[in-house]
Short mmCIF file of C-alpha atoms in Angstrom, two decimals:
data_model
loop_
_atom_site.label_atom_id
_atom_site.label_comp_id
_atom_site.label_asym_id
_atom_site.label_seq_id
_atom_site.Cartn_x
_atom_site.Cartn_y
_atom_site.Cartn_z
CA UNK B 1 22.47 16.21 -15.64
CA UNK B 2 21.20 19.69 -16.26
CA UNK B 3 17.78 18.56 -17.05
CA UNK B 4 17.94 15.47 -14.88
CA UNK B 5 17.46 14.46 -11.41
CA UNK B 6 18.94 11.58 -9.26
CA UNK B 7 16.65 9.88 -6.81
CA UNK B 8 17.71 7.19 -4.16
CA UNK B 9 15.08 4.80 -3.32
CA UNK B 10 14.66 1.79 -1.15
CA UNK B 11 12.38 -0.42 0.78
CA UNK B 12 12.24 -3.78 2.61
CA UNK B 13 9.96 -5.47 -0.21
CA UNK B 14 9.14 -4.83 -3.73
CA UNK B 15 6.95 -6.33 -6.45
CA UNK B 16 7.41 -5.27 -10.00
CA UNK B 17 5.04 -7.97 -11.84
CA UNK B 18 5.94 -9.42 -14.91
CA UNK B 19 2.93 -9.09 -17.26
CA UNK B 20 3.07 -12.72 -18.28
CA UNK B 21 2.81 -13.94 -14.69
CA UNK B 22 0.01 -11.66 -13.26
CA UNK B 23 -2.17 -14.16 -11.62
CA UNK B 24 0.61 -15.67 -9.34
CA UNK B 25 2.52 -12.50 -9.45
CA UNK B 26 6.26 -12.90 -10.01
CA UNK B 27 8.44 -10.01 -9.87
CA UNK B 28 11.13 -8.72 -12.20
CA UNK B 29 14.59 -8.83 -10.93
CA UNK B 30 14.78 -5.29 -10.80
CA UNK B 31 12.63 -2.10 -10.95
CA UNK B 32 11.17 -1.46 -14.22
CA UNK B 33 11.27 1.92 -15.95
CA UNK B 34 7.47 2.35 -15.65
CA UNK B 35 7.69 1.75 -11.95
CA UNK B 36 10.39 4.24 -11.52
CA UNK B 37 8.57 6.84 -13.55
CA UNK B 38 5.57 6.14 -11.10
CA UNK B 39 7.75 6.94 -8.15
CA UNK B 40 9.08 9.97 -9.66
CA UNK B 41 5.56 11.07 -10.66
CA UNK B 42 4.48 10.36 -7.21
CA UNK B 43 6.58 13.16 -5.95
CA UNK B 44 5.92 15.92 -8.61
CA UNK B 45 4.20 15.72 -11.88
CA UNK B 46 1.86 18.18 -14.04
CA UNK B 47 0.38 17.57 -17.33
CA UNK B 48 2.72 20.36 -18.63
CA UNK B 49 5.83 17.97 -18.00
CA UNK B 50 7.07 14.48 -19.26
CA UNK B 51 9.45 12.34 -17.06
CA UNK B 52 11.76 10.04 -18.88
CA UNK B 53 13.97 7.38 -16.92
CA UNK B 54 17.12 7.48 -18.50
CA UNK B 55 19.20 5.11 -16.27
CA UNK B 56 18.45 2.62 -13.29
CA UNK B 57 21.07 1.54 -10.78
CA UNK B 58 20.73 -1.33 -8.75
CA UNK B 59 22.61 -1.17 -5.56
CA UNK B 60 21.51 -4.13 -3.61
CA UNK B 61 21.82 -8.17 -4.24
CA UNK B 62 18.64 -9.48 -6.03
CA UNK B 63 16.82 -11.86 -3.69
CA UNK B 64 13.12 -13.31 -3.71
CA UNK B 65 10.79 -14.47 -1.23
CA UNK B 66 7.37 -16.03 -1.61
CA UNK B 67 4.17 -14.93 -0.10
CA UNK B 68 0.65 -16.11 -0.43
CA UNK B 69 -2.44 -13.88 0.49
CA UNK B 70 -6.34 -14.03 0.16
CA UNK B 71 -7.33 -11.76 -2.46
CA UNK B 72 -10.65 -10.93 -4.33
CA UNK B 73 -10.93 -11.70 -8.01
CA UNK B 74 -13.27 -9.16 -8.82
CA UNK B 75 -13.47 -5.54 -9.41
CA UNK B 76 -16.32 -3.09 -8.48
CA UNK B 77 -19.13 -3.16 -10.97
CA UNK B 78 -19.85 0.13 -12.80
CA UNK B 79 -23.06 -1.17 -13.94
CA UNK B 80 -24.29 -2.11 -10.72
CA UNK B 81 -23.03 1.07 -9.19
CA UNK B 82 -24.94 3.03 -11.63
CA UNK B 83 -28.30 1.22 -11.10
CA UNK B 84 -27.68 1.64 -7.17
CA UNK B 85 -26.97 5.40 -7.93
CA UNK B 86 -30.48 5.73 -9.71
CA UNK B 87 -32.14 3.86 -6.96
CA UNK B 88 -30.47 5.75 -4.40
CA UNK B 89 -29.50 2.87 -2.09
CA UNK B 90 -26.38 0.86 -1.62
CA UNK B 91 -28.32 -2.18 -1.15
CA UNK B 92 -26.80 -5.42 -2.89
CA UNK B 93 -24.08 -3.39 -4.27
CA UNK B 94 -21.44 -4.83 -1.72
CA UNK B 95 -18.99 -7.41 -2.83
CA UNK B 96 -18.65 -10.35 -0.51
CA UNK B 97 -14.96 -11.62 -0.01
CA UNK B 98 -16.06 -15.03 0.58
CA UNK B 99 -17.39 -15.69 -2.80
CA UNK B 100 -14.86 -13.86 -4.68
CA UNK B 101 -11.74 -15.24 -2.73
CA UNK B 102 -8.69 -16.41 -4.56
CA UNK B 103 -5.50 -17.39 -2.83
CA UNK B 104 -2.55 -16.18 -4.84
CA UNK B 105 0.98 -16.32 -4.31
CA UNK B 106 3.52 -13.59 -5.09
CA UNK B 107 7.19 -13.85 -5.60
CA UNK B 108 8.65 -10.59 -4.15
CA UNK B 109 11.94 -9.01 -4.16
CA UNK B 110 13.55 -8.52 -0.84
CA UNK B 111 15.41 -5.55 0.70
CA UNK B 112 16.22 -3.31 -2.49
CA UNK B 113 17.54 0.04 -3.16
CA UNK B 114 17.78 1.77 -6.67
CA UNK B 115 19.08 4.97 -7.90
CA UNK B 116 16.78 6.56 -10.54
CA UNK B 117 18.09 8.95 -13.08
CA UNK B 118 15.51 10.79 -14.97
CA UNK B 119 14.99 13.65 -17.22
CA UNK B 120 12.40 16.15 -17.55
CA UNK B 121 10.93 17.53 -20.79
CA UNK B 122 8.18 19.88 -21.34
CA UNK B 123 5.25 17.93 -22.55
CA UNK B 124 4.85 17.94 -26.43
CA UNK B 125 1.35 17.78 -26.26
CA UNK B 126 0.90 21.58 -25.58
CA UNK B 127 -0.24 21.33 -22.09
CA UNK B 128 2.54 23.79 -21.44
CA UNK B 129 1.96 27.33 -21.14
CA UNK B 130 4.75 29.71 -21.94
CA UNK B 131 5.62 30.28 -18.11
CA UNK B 132 6.28 26.63 -17.69
CA UNK B 133 9.73 25.80 -17.87
CA UNK B 134 11.82 22.73 -17.41
CA UNK B 135 14.13 24.54 -14.64
CA UNK B 136 11.03 25.72 -12.79
CA UNK B 137 9.66 21.94 -12.44
CA UNK B 138 13.21 20.40 -11.83
CA UNK B 139 13.58 23.06 -8.75
CA UNK B 140 10.25 22.19 -7.66
CA UNK B 141 10.82 18.36 -7.85
CA UNK B 142 14.26 18.87 -6.00
CA UNK B 143 12.74 20.93 -3.33
CA UNK B 144 9.99 18.41 -2.70
CA UNK B 145 12.49 15.40 -2.68
CA UNK B 146 14.76 17.08 -0.44
CA UNK B 147 12.07 17.93 2.11
CA UNK B 148 10.46 14.50 1.75
CA UNK B 149 7.36 15.73 0.16
CA UNK B 150 5.28 13.70 -1.90
CA UNK B 151 1.70 13.97 -3.57
CA UNK B 152 1.01 10.33 -2.59
CA UNK B 153 3.60 8.09 -0.78
CA UNK B 154 5.64 6.24 -3.56
CA UNK B 155 5.64 2.51 -3.82
CA UNK B 156 7.93 -0.24 -5.05
CA UNK B 157 5.56 -1.64 -7.52
CA UNK B 158 2.44 -2.25 -5.40
CA UNK B 159 0.93 0.07 -2.63
CA UNK B 160 1.87 -2.20 0.40
CA UNK B 161 5.39 -1.86 -0.27
CA UNK B 162 6.09 1.77 0.38
CA UNK B 163 9.13 3.26 -0.96
CA UNK B 164 11.67 5.60 1.21
CA UNK B 165 13.27 8.03 -1.05
CA UNK B 166 16.18 10.87 -0.92
CA UNK B 167 17.29 13.14 -3.57
CA UNK B 168 20.75 12.20 -4.28
CA UNK B 169 23.08 15.12 -4.75
CA UNK B 170 26.57 13.62 -3.94
CA UNK B 171 28.22 10.62 -5.33
CA UNK B 172 26.57 7.70 -6.76
CA UNK B 173 26.80 4.74 -4.20
CA UNK B 174 28.69 1.69 -5.40
CA UNK B 175 26.46 -1.48 -6.25
CA UNK B 176 26.77 -4.66 -4.44
CA UNK B 177 29.84 -6.68 -5.63
CA UNK B 178 27.38 -9.60 -6.72
CA UNK B 179 26.09 -7.13 -9.23
CA UNK B 180 29.37 -6.63 -11.08
CA UNK B 181 29.96 -7.94 -14.56
CA UNK B 182 27.37 -8.01 -17.32
CA UNK B 183 23.93 -9.63 -17.02
CA UNK B 184 21.18 -9.97 -19.55
CA UNK B 185 17.72 -9.48 -17.88
CA UNK B 186 15.81 -10.41 -20.86
CA UNK B 187 12.80 -8.64 -22.23
CA UNK B 188 11.13 -6.23 -19.74
CA UNK B 189 8.38 -3.74 -19.72
CA UNK B 190 9.71 -0.30 -20.75
CA UNK B 191 6.56 1.80 -20.24
CA UNK B 192 3.18 2.31 -21.65
CA UNK B 193 2.74 4.26 -24.70
CA UNK B 194 0.01 6.65 -24.85
CA UNK B 195 -2.65 7.22 -26.20
CA UNK B 196 -3.29 3.41 -27.02
CA UNK B 197 -1.83 2.41 -23.54
CA UNK B 198 0.15 -0.44 -25.46
CA UNK B 199 3.05 -1.65 -23.51
CA UNK B 200 6.37 -1.68 -25.01
CA UNK B 201 9.39 -3.73 -24.08
CA UNK B 202 13.17 -3.68 -24.22
CA UNK B 203 15.98 -5.96 -23.72
CA UNK B 204 17.36 -5.07 -20.27
CA UNK B 205 21.07 -5.34 -19.91
CA UNK B 206 22.75 -4.79 -16.66
CA UNK B 207 26.35 -3.69 -16.42
CA UNK B 208 27.84 -3.29 -12.98
CA UNK B 209 24.29 -2.86 -11.67
CA UNK B 210 23.46 -0.01 -14.27
CA UNK B 211 20.74 -0.59 -16.76
CA UNK B 212 20.63 2.08 -19.35
CA UNK B 213 16.95 2.66 -20.58
CA UNK B 214 16.24 3.49 -24.21
CA UNK B 215 13.74 6.15 -25.23
CA UNK B 216 10.26 5.03 -25.63
CA UNK B 217 10.56 5.29 -29.50
CA UNK B 218 14.03 4.08 -29.66
CA UNK B 219 15.12 1.64 -32.40
CA UNK B 220 15.54 -1.22 -29.99
CA UNK B 221 12.33 -1.08 -28.40
CA UNK B 222 9.73 -3.96 -29.22
CA UNK B 223 6.09 -3.53 -29.02
CA UNK M 1 -17.32 17.18 5.62
CA UNK M 2 -14.10 18.88 4.30
CA UNK M 3 -11.24 16.55 2.95
CA UNK M 4 -8.30 16.41 5.23
CA UNK M 5 -5.65 19.11 4.74
CA UNK M 6 -2.58 17.30 6.19
CA UNK M 7 -0.19 14.54 5.41
CA UNK M 8 0.12 11.74 8.07
CA UNK M 9 2.73 9.18 8.66
CA UNK M 10 2.31 6.78 11.36
CA UNK M 11 3.71 3.87 13.46
CA UNK M 12 0.98 1.38 14.66
CA UNK M 13 2.19 -1.26 17.33
CA UNK M 14 0.09 -4.47 18.33
CA UNK M 15 0.89 -7.61 20.02
CA UNK M 16 -0.25 -11.20 20.31
CA UNK M 17 -0.11 -13.37 23.20
CA UNK M 18 -0.87 -17.23 22.30
CA UNK M 19 -2.27 -16.58 19.40
CA UNK M 20 -2.13 -16.51 15.44
CA UNK M 21 -2.28 -13.05 14.21
CA UNK M 22 -2.07 -13.90 10.57
CA UNK M 23 -1.94 -17.51 8.99
CA UNK M 24 0.34 -18.40 6.14
CA UNK M 25 -1.95 -20.30 3.55
CA UNK M 26 1.14 -21.72 2.17
CA UNK M 27 2.34 -23.25 5.24
CA UNK M 28 -0.85 -24.78 6.53
CA UNK M 29 -2.00 -21.78 8.43
CA UNK M 30 1.13 -21.34 10.64
CA UNK M 31 1.83 -17.69 11.53
CA UNK M 32 3.52 -15.82 8.71
CA UNK M 33 7.37 -15.77 9.05
CA UNK M 34 10.00 -13.84 7.26
CA UNK M 35 11.98 -16.74 6.33
CA UNK M 36 15.31 -14.77 6.40
CA UNK M 37 15.06 -13.36 9.89
CA UNK M 38 12.37 -15.52 11.66
CA UNK M 39 10.27 -12.38 12.44
CA UNK M 40 6.67 -12.56 12.27
CA UNK M 41 4.69 -11.04 9.68
CA UNK M 42 1.15 -9.55 9.20
CA UNK M 43 0.03 -8.49 5.80
CA UNK M 44 -1.43 -5.04 5.18
CA UNK M 45 -4.62 -6.63 3.96
CA UNK M 46 -5.10 -8.31 7.19
CA UNK M 47 -5.15 -5.13 8.99
CA UNK M 48 -7.40 -3.51 6.45
CA UNK M 49 -9.72 -6.26 6.94
CA UNK M 50 -10.07 -5.46 10.46
CA UNK M 51 -10.66 -1.88 10.16
CA UNK M 52 -13.29 -2.57 7.57
CA UNK M 53 -14.88 -4.84 10.17
CA UNK M 54 -14.82 -2.37 12.86
CA UNK M 55 -16.30 0.39 10.94
CA UNK M 56 -18.98 -1.71 9.61
CA UNK M 57 -19.73 -2.53 13.29
CA UNK M 58 -19.24 0.99 14.79
CA UNK M 59 -21.06 2.77 12.08
CA UNK M 60 -23.80 0.16 11.36
CA UNK M 61 -26.60 2.06 9.43
CA UNK M 62 -24.96 5.55 9.05
CA UNK M 63 -25.26 6.74 5.27
CA UNK M 64 -21.84 7.15 3.74
CA UNK M 65 -20.00 4.55 5.83
CA UNK M 66 -21.04 1.49 4.09
CA UNK M 67 -18.27 -1.03 3.54
CA UNK M 68 -17.89 -2.29 -0.16
CA UNK M 69 -15.62 -5.33 0.57
CA UNK M 70 -17.81 -7.23 3.14
CA UNK M 71 -17.52 -10.51 5.10
CA UNK M 72 -21.03 -12.26 5.56
CA UNK M 73 -20.00 -13.18 8.84
CA UNK M 74 -19.79 -9.63 10.03
CA UNK M 75 -22.79 -8.16 8.03
CA UNK M 76 -26.15 -9.20 8.71
CA UNK M 77 -28.33 -6.20 8.43
CA UNK M 78 -30.61 -4.69 5.88
CA UNK M 79 -29.33 -2.05 3.67
CA UNK M 80 -32.83 -0.48 2.98
CA UNK M 81 -32.24 3.31 3.64
CA UNK M 82 -32.69 6.20 1.45
CA UNK M 83 -29.55 8.09 0.53
CA UNK M 84 -29.27 12.05 0.28
CA UNK M 85 -29.36 12.49 -3.40
CA UNK M 86 -25.80 13.34 -4.30
CA UNK M 87 -25.26 16.54 -5.98
CA UNK M 88 -23.20 15.49 -8.96
CA UNK M 89 -22.00 18.56 -10.55
CA UNK M 90 -19.95 17.57 -13.69
CA UNK M 91 -16.33 18.65 -12.84
CA UNK M 92 -15.57 19.88 -16.27
CA UNK M 93 -17.58 20.59 -19.16
CA UNK M 94 -14.47 19.27 -21.57
CA UNK M 95 -14.56 15.68 -20.14
CA UNK M 96 -16.08 13.59 -22.76
CA UNK M 97 -19.33 12.23 -21.62
CA UNK M 98 -18.03 8.55 -20.67
CA UNK M 99 -15.50 9.90 -18.48
CA UNK M 100 -18.01 12.43 -16.71
CA UNK M 101 -20.19 9.47 -16.12
CA UNK M 102 -17.45 7.28 -14.67
CA UNK M 103 -16.25 10.17 -12.47
CA UNK M 104 -19.90 10.59 -11.24
CA UNK M 105 -20.06 6.96 -10.49
CA UNK M 106 -16.85 6.97 -8.75
CA UNK M 107 -17.75 9.79 -6.72
CA UNK M 108 -20.96 8.33 -5.70
CA UNK M 109 -19.09 5.10 -4.41
CA UNK M 110 -16.71 7.01 -2.50
CA UNK M 111 -19.23 9.22 -0.86
CA UNK M 112 -21.05 6.18 0.06
CA UNK M 113 -18.47 3.62 0.87
CA UNK M 114 -15.88 4.19 3.61
CA UNK M 115 -13.47 1.67 2.50
CA UNK M 116 -13.28 2.92 -1.01
CA UNK M 117 -12.93 6.48 0.27
CA UNK M 118 -9.97 5.37 2.63
CA UNK M 119 -8.21 2.49 0.75
CA UNK M 120 -9.53 2.93 -2.89
CA UNK M 121 -11.02 0.64 -5.19
CA UNK M 122 -10.59 -0.40 -8.88
CA UNK M 123 -14.13 0.05 -10.90
CA UNK M 124 -14.97 -1.88 -14.03
CA UNK M 125 -15.23 1.20 -16.24
CA UNK M 126 -13.25 1.31 -19.27
CA UNK M 127 -12.21 5.07 -18.48
CA UNK M 128 -9.62 6.09 -16.32
CA UNK M 129 -11.72 7.69 -13.55
CA UNK M 130 -12.82 4.00 -12.64
CA UNK M 131 -9.77 3.56 -10.49
CA UNK M 132 -9.65 5.21 -7.13
CA UNK M 133 -6.40 5.38 -5.08
CA UNK M 134 -7.39 5.84 -1.52
CA UNK M 135 -5.23 8.04 0.61
CA UNK M 136 -4.66 5.56 3.43
CA UNK M 137 -1.84 3.05 2.65
CA UNK M 138 -0.26 0.22 5.05
CA UNK M 139 2.83 -1.62 4.79
CA UNK M 140 3.37 -5.19 6.29
CA UNK M 141 3.62 -5.45 10.02
CA UNK M 142 6.73 -7.18 11.13
CA UNK M 143 7.60 -8.45 14.89
CA UNK M 144 10.26 -6.84 16.66
CA UNK M 145 11.81 -10.20 17.65
CA UNK M 146 12.04 -13.48 15.92
CA UNK M 147 9.10 -15.49 16.75
CA UNK M 148 8.84 -19.40 17.23
CA UNK M 149 5.51 -20.43 16.43
CA UNK M 150 4.23 -23.30 18.64
CA UNK M 151 2.29 -26.18 17.20
CA UNK M 152 -0.60 -27.21 20.01
CA UNK M 153 -2.36 -30.52 19.38
CA UNK M 154 -5.78 -30.64 20.70
CA UNK M 155 -8.37 -33.17 20.91
CA UNK M 156 -12.25 -32.91 20.45
CA UNK M 157 -14.41 -35.32 22.21
CA UNK M 158 -17.07 -35.40 19.52
CA UNK M 159 -16.94 -36.41 15.96
CA UNK M 160 -18.68 -35.11 12.62
CA UNK M 161 -20.27 -37.99 10.92
CA UNK M 162 -21.85 -41.14 11.91
CA UNK M 163 -19.22 -43.47 10.36
CA UNK M 164 -16.50 -41.98 12.44
CA UNK M 165 -18.70 -42.58 15.59
CA UNK M 166 -18.43 -46.38 15.04
CA UNK M 167 -14.60 -46.15 14.84
CA UNK M 168 -13.55 -43.76 17.42
CA UNK M 169 -15.07 -41.12 19.27
CA UNK M 170 -12.52 -38.34 19.36
CA UNK M 171 -10.63 -36.56 16.47
CA UNK M 172 -7.31 -34.63 16.89
CA UNK M 173 -6.54 -31.16 15.74
CA UNK M 174 -3.88 -28.40 15.62
CA UNK M 175 -3.48 -25.01 16.53
CA UNK M 176 -0.51 -22.77 15.68
CA UNK M 177 0.24 -20.05 18.14
CA UNK M 178 2.85 -17.50 18.72
CA UNK M 179 3.54 -17.21 22.42
CA UNK M 180 4.12 -13.69 22.29
CA UNK M 181 4.92 -11.08 19.48
CA UNK M 182 5.01 -7.35 19.30
CA UNK M 183 4.24 -6.36 15.80
CA UNK M 184 5.24 -2.91 14.15
CA UNK M 185 3.30 -1.57 11.11
CA UNK M 186 3.95 1.63 9.25
CA UNK M 187 1.15 3.41 7.46
CA UNK M 188 0.69 6.76 5.57
CA UNK M 189 -2.17 9.12 4.78
CA UNK M 190 -1.65 11.29 1.74
CA UNK M 191 -3.43 14.68 2.05
CA UNK M 192 -3.66 15.00 -1.70
CA UNK M 193 -5.05 11.89 -2.51
CA UNK M 194 -8.05 12.78 -0.08
CA UNK M 195 -8.45 16.48 -1.42
CA UNK M 196 -7.29 16.81 -4.75
CA UNK M 197 -10.19 18.13 -6.94
CA UNK M 198 -9.62 15.61 -9.56
CA UNK M 199 -8.01 12.65 -7.69
CA UNK M 200 -9.11 13.02 -4.09
CA UNK M 201 -11.51 10.72 -2.67
CA UNK M 202 -12.87 13.18 -0.07
CA UNK M 203 -11.61 11.25 2.85
CA UNK M 204 -12.41 13.51 5.66
CA UNK M 205 -11.48 14.65 9.21
CA UNK M 206 -14.20 12.57 10.49
CA UNK M 207 -13.13 9.62 8.48
CA UNK M 208 -9.60 10.08 9.80
CA UNK M 209 -10.76 10.09 13.46
CA UNK M 210 -12.66 6.94 12.62
CA UNK M 211 -9.45 5.31 11.17
CA UNK M 212 -7.75 5.98 14.57
CA UNK M 213 -10.57 4.61 16.69
CA UNK M 214 -10.72 1.74 14.51
CA UNK M 215 -6.85 1.10 14.84
CA UNK M 216 -7.28 1.51 18.70
CA UNK M 217 -10.25 -0.77 19.30
CA UNK M 218 -10.28 -3.12 16.10
CA UNK M 219 -8.67 -6.11 18.08
CA UNK M 220 -11.15 -5.87 20.92
CA UNK M 221 -13.77 -6.73 18.44
CA UNK M 222 -11.79 -9.45 16.57
CA UNK M 223 -11.63 -12.14 19.13
CA UNK M 224 -11.55 -15.69 17.94
CA UNK M 225 -10.32 -18.98 19.03
CA UNK M 226 -7.36 -18.59 16.56
CA UNK M 227 -6.38 -15.28 17.68
CA UNK M 228 -5.53 -15.33 21.34
CA UNK M 229 -5.11 -12.16 22.83
CA UNK M 230 -4.26 -9.41 20.63
CA UNK M 231 -4.23 -5.79 21.53
CA UNK M 232 -3.21 -2.35 20.04
CA UNK M 233 -0.24 -1.05 22.06
CA UNK M 234 0.91 2.06 20.21
CA UNK M 235 -0.11 4.51 17.67
CA UNK M 236 2.11 7.49 17.02
CA UNK M 237 1.16 9.74 14.38
CA UNK M 238 3.17 12.41 12.75
CA UNK M 239 1.06 15.12 11.34
CA UNK M 240 2.50 17.26 8.63
CA UNK M 241 1.52 20.89 8.47
CA UNK M 242 1.22 20.72 4.68
CA UNK M 243 -0.58 18.05 2.71
CA UNK M 244 2.54 17.32 0.66
CA UNK M 245 4.50 16.76 3.83
CA UNK M 246 7.33 18.76 5.78
CA UNK M 247 9.73 15.91 6.34
CA UNK M 248 10.81 12.60 4.89
CA UNK M 249 8.77 9.69 6.32
CA UNK M 250 11.40 7.46 7.09
CA UNK M 251 13.17 10.12 9.32
CA UNK M 252 10.07 10.52 11.32
CA UNK M 253 9.12 6.94 11.66
CA UNK M 254 12.66 5.95 12.84
CA UNK M 255 12.01 8.36 15.81
CA UNK M 256 9.85 5.66 17.48
CA UNK M 257 12.13 3.18 18.88
CA UNK M 258 11.03 -0.07 20.27
CA UNK M 259 13.88 -1.60 22.67
CA UNK M 260 13.98 -4.49 25.16
CA UNK M 261 13.18 -3.02 28.61
CA UNK M 262 16.08 -3.05 30.90
CA UNK M 263 16.58 -6.19 32.89
CA UNK M 264 14.57 -8.11 30.21
CA UNK M 265 16.32 -11.52 29.62
CA UNK M 266 15.19 -14.37 27.54
CA UNK M 267 12.47 -14.36 25.07
CA UNK M 268 9.92 -11.59 25.38
CA UNK M 269 6.73 -12.71 26.70
CA UNK M 270 4.71 -9.55 27.51
CA UNK M 271 4.47 -5.98 26.49
CA UNK M 272 6.19 -5.05 29.66
CA UNK M 273 9.46 -6.63 28.14
CA UNK M 274 9.53 -3.81 25.68
CA UNK M 275 10.03 -0.14 26.11
CA UNK M 276 8.61 2.27 23.60
CA UNK M 277 10.16 5.58 23.17
CA UNK M 278 9.49 8.51 20.79
CA UNK M 279 12.31 10.76 20.21
CA UNK M 280 10.62 14.15 20.02
CA UNK M 281 13.77 16.39 20.17
CA UNK M 282 14.25 18.79 17.40
CA UNK M 283 11.27 17.77 15.19
CA UNK M 284 11.37 19.16 11.76
CA UNK M 285 9.41 22.51 11.35
CA UNK M 286 5.79 21.78 10.86
CA UNK M 287 5.63 18.41 12.30
CA UNK M 288 3.37 17.59 15.33
CA UNK M 289 3.29 14.10 17.09
CA UNK M 290 0.16 12.49 18.64
CA UNK M 291 0.61 9.52 20.61
CA UNK M 292 -2.85 8.32 20.37
CA UNK M 293 -2.47 4.94 22.18
#
């Protein structure tokens, strides 16, 4: 793990939405590599570096719960905002929740804990100046994670499910016995591929609670 | 106003007496329950709604404190007021035209709307600057003890339409109440999402004290037949010296302990059945505790 870190994250609830079920959200069984990357980047990230999730370890049994909430089905309109800005008044700009209300259920994960194993590379895009080194950023990340520092509070899929985290420097915890054996979790989101922001998928297989994550341009990755 | 320069993690305690703090649309408006433990739940969005309502009421006409996600029930006022023209300096000449425009819009929305500055919002622009992550983040509130919702059947001595009046002259209704529940929510304020030159929303010290004020008073302005008596009972804020933080949040929040008061037996029915303590011994360097309630 010379270029890598291990981060232990946990929380009472999580929601890693499946893209095919986004309205009435249903979570994947486990954390996705893109959500794991988001957690790592919430602690330390700069344009000069790229985090790649190498391995995900699931530590607790996979359990679900359902929850229905009032939500709004609209986003702030940029067009309206632009005209309000020109007029210099916010009149009529607000969004009335009664008119946009949607009740949506979400199927969440309960009581989760993972170990994220990630490696750090310098960005190939050339944001990196010569004084940027992998070691420097790894040290920065480790310092921050040890002290519990973060740019913004990491979350388990959505922001209401905040994640607690610790830098893992000792032995890897054992997974729950219910996770032993091999399990095919099906096609799962791997991450977005910039610059087109298209999603890439991979066939997630969990062996004794461990999921190996392929590289974004790996042969086994589907678009 | 300058954006905040610290990170904050806080524990918020509130209780309900003979009321329904947050109904579950899936269960016929029964109080929300965690099915595994029997403890009551209040969602993060329920708390955020009350903060918005409080700010809308307290700040009324003040420019810069508009509320974007409004309830008609709360709002009944004219928005006719002129705004100080905002000085939109383009942040970087390198930004493509579209993105610069989107950033300008986003900034204007942040400057004018308290809830966008605080909780964030998604704007319908194609470019990435159209999404604001606010610095303030709430988690679900969970009751300290399992709750047992009661169903109270009530009668009404009048009817709604004429047809019913010929048949019978009263109707039955149902209310669901929690006899007593003390709820605990955790929240986080990221200093960086407020003061970062690119990603920050400009959430200021003044906004922060307004947030604490809202949490302190919001239940007093949210009375309703369904709510019963709700009150804020504790707000313990851990202030970090640095905007990235000085200690892991979970270790700080665990210092706030809620236990049954000694001699308390049977189901808790009042706040006096609980004892709240904050362990301030050997705090990590750079951490200050504020007990605001």
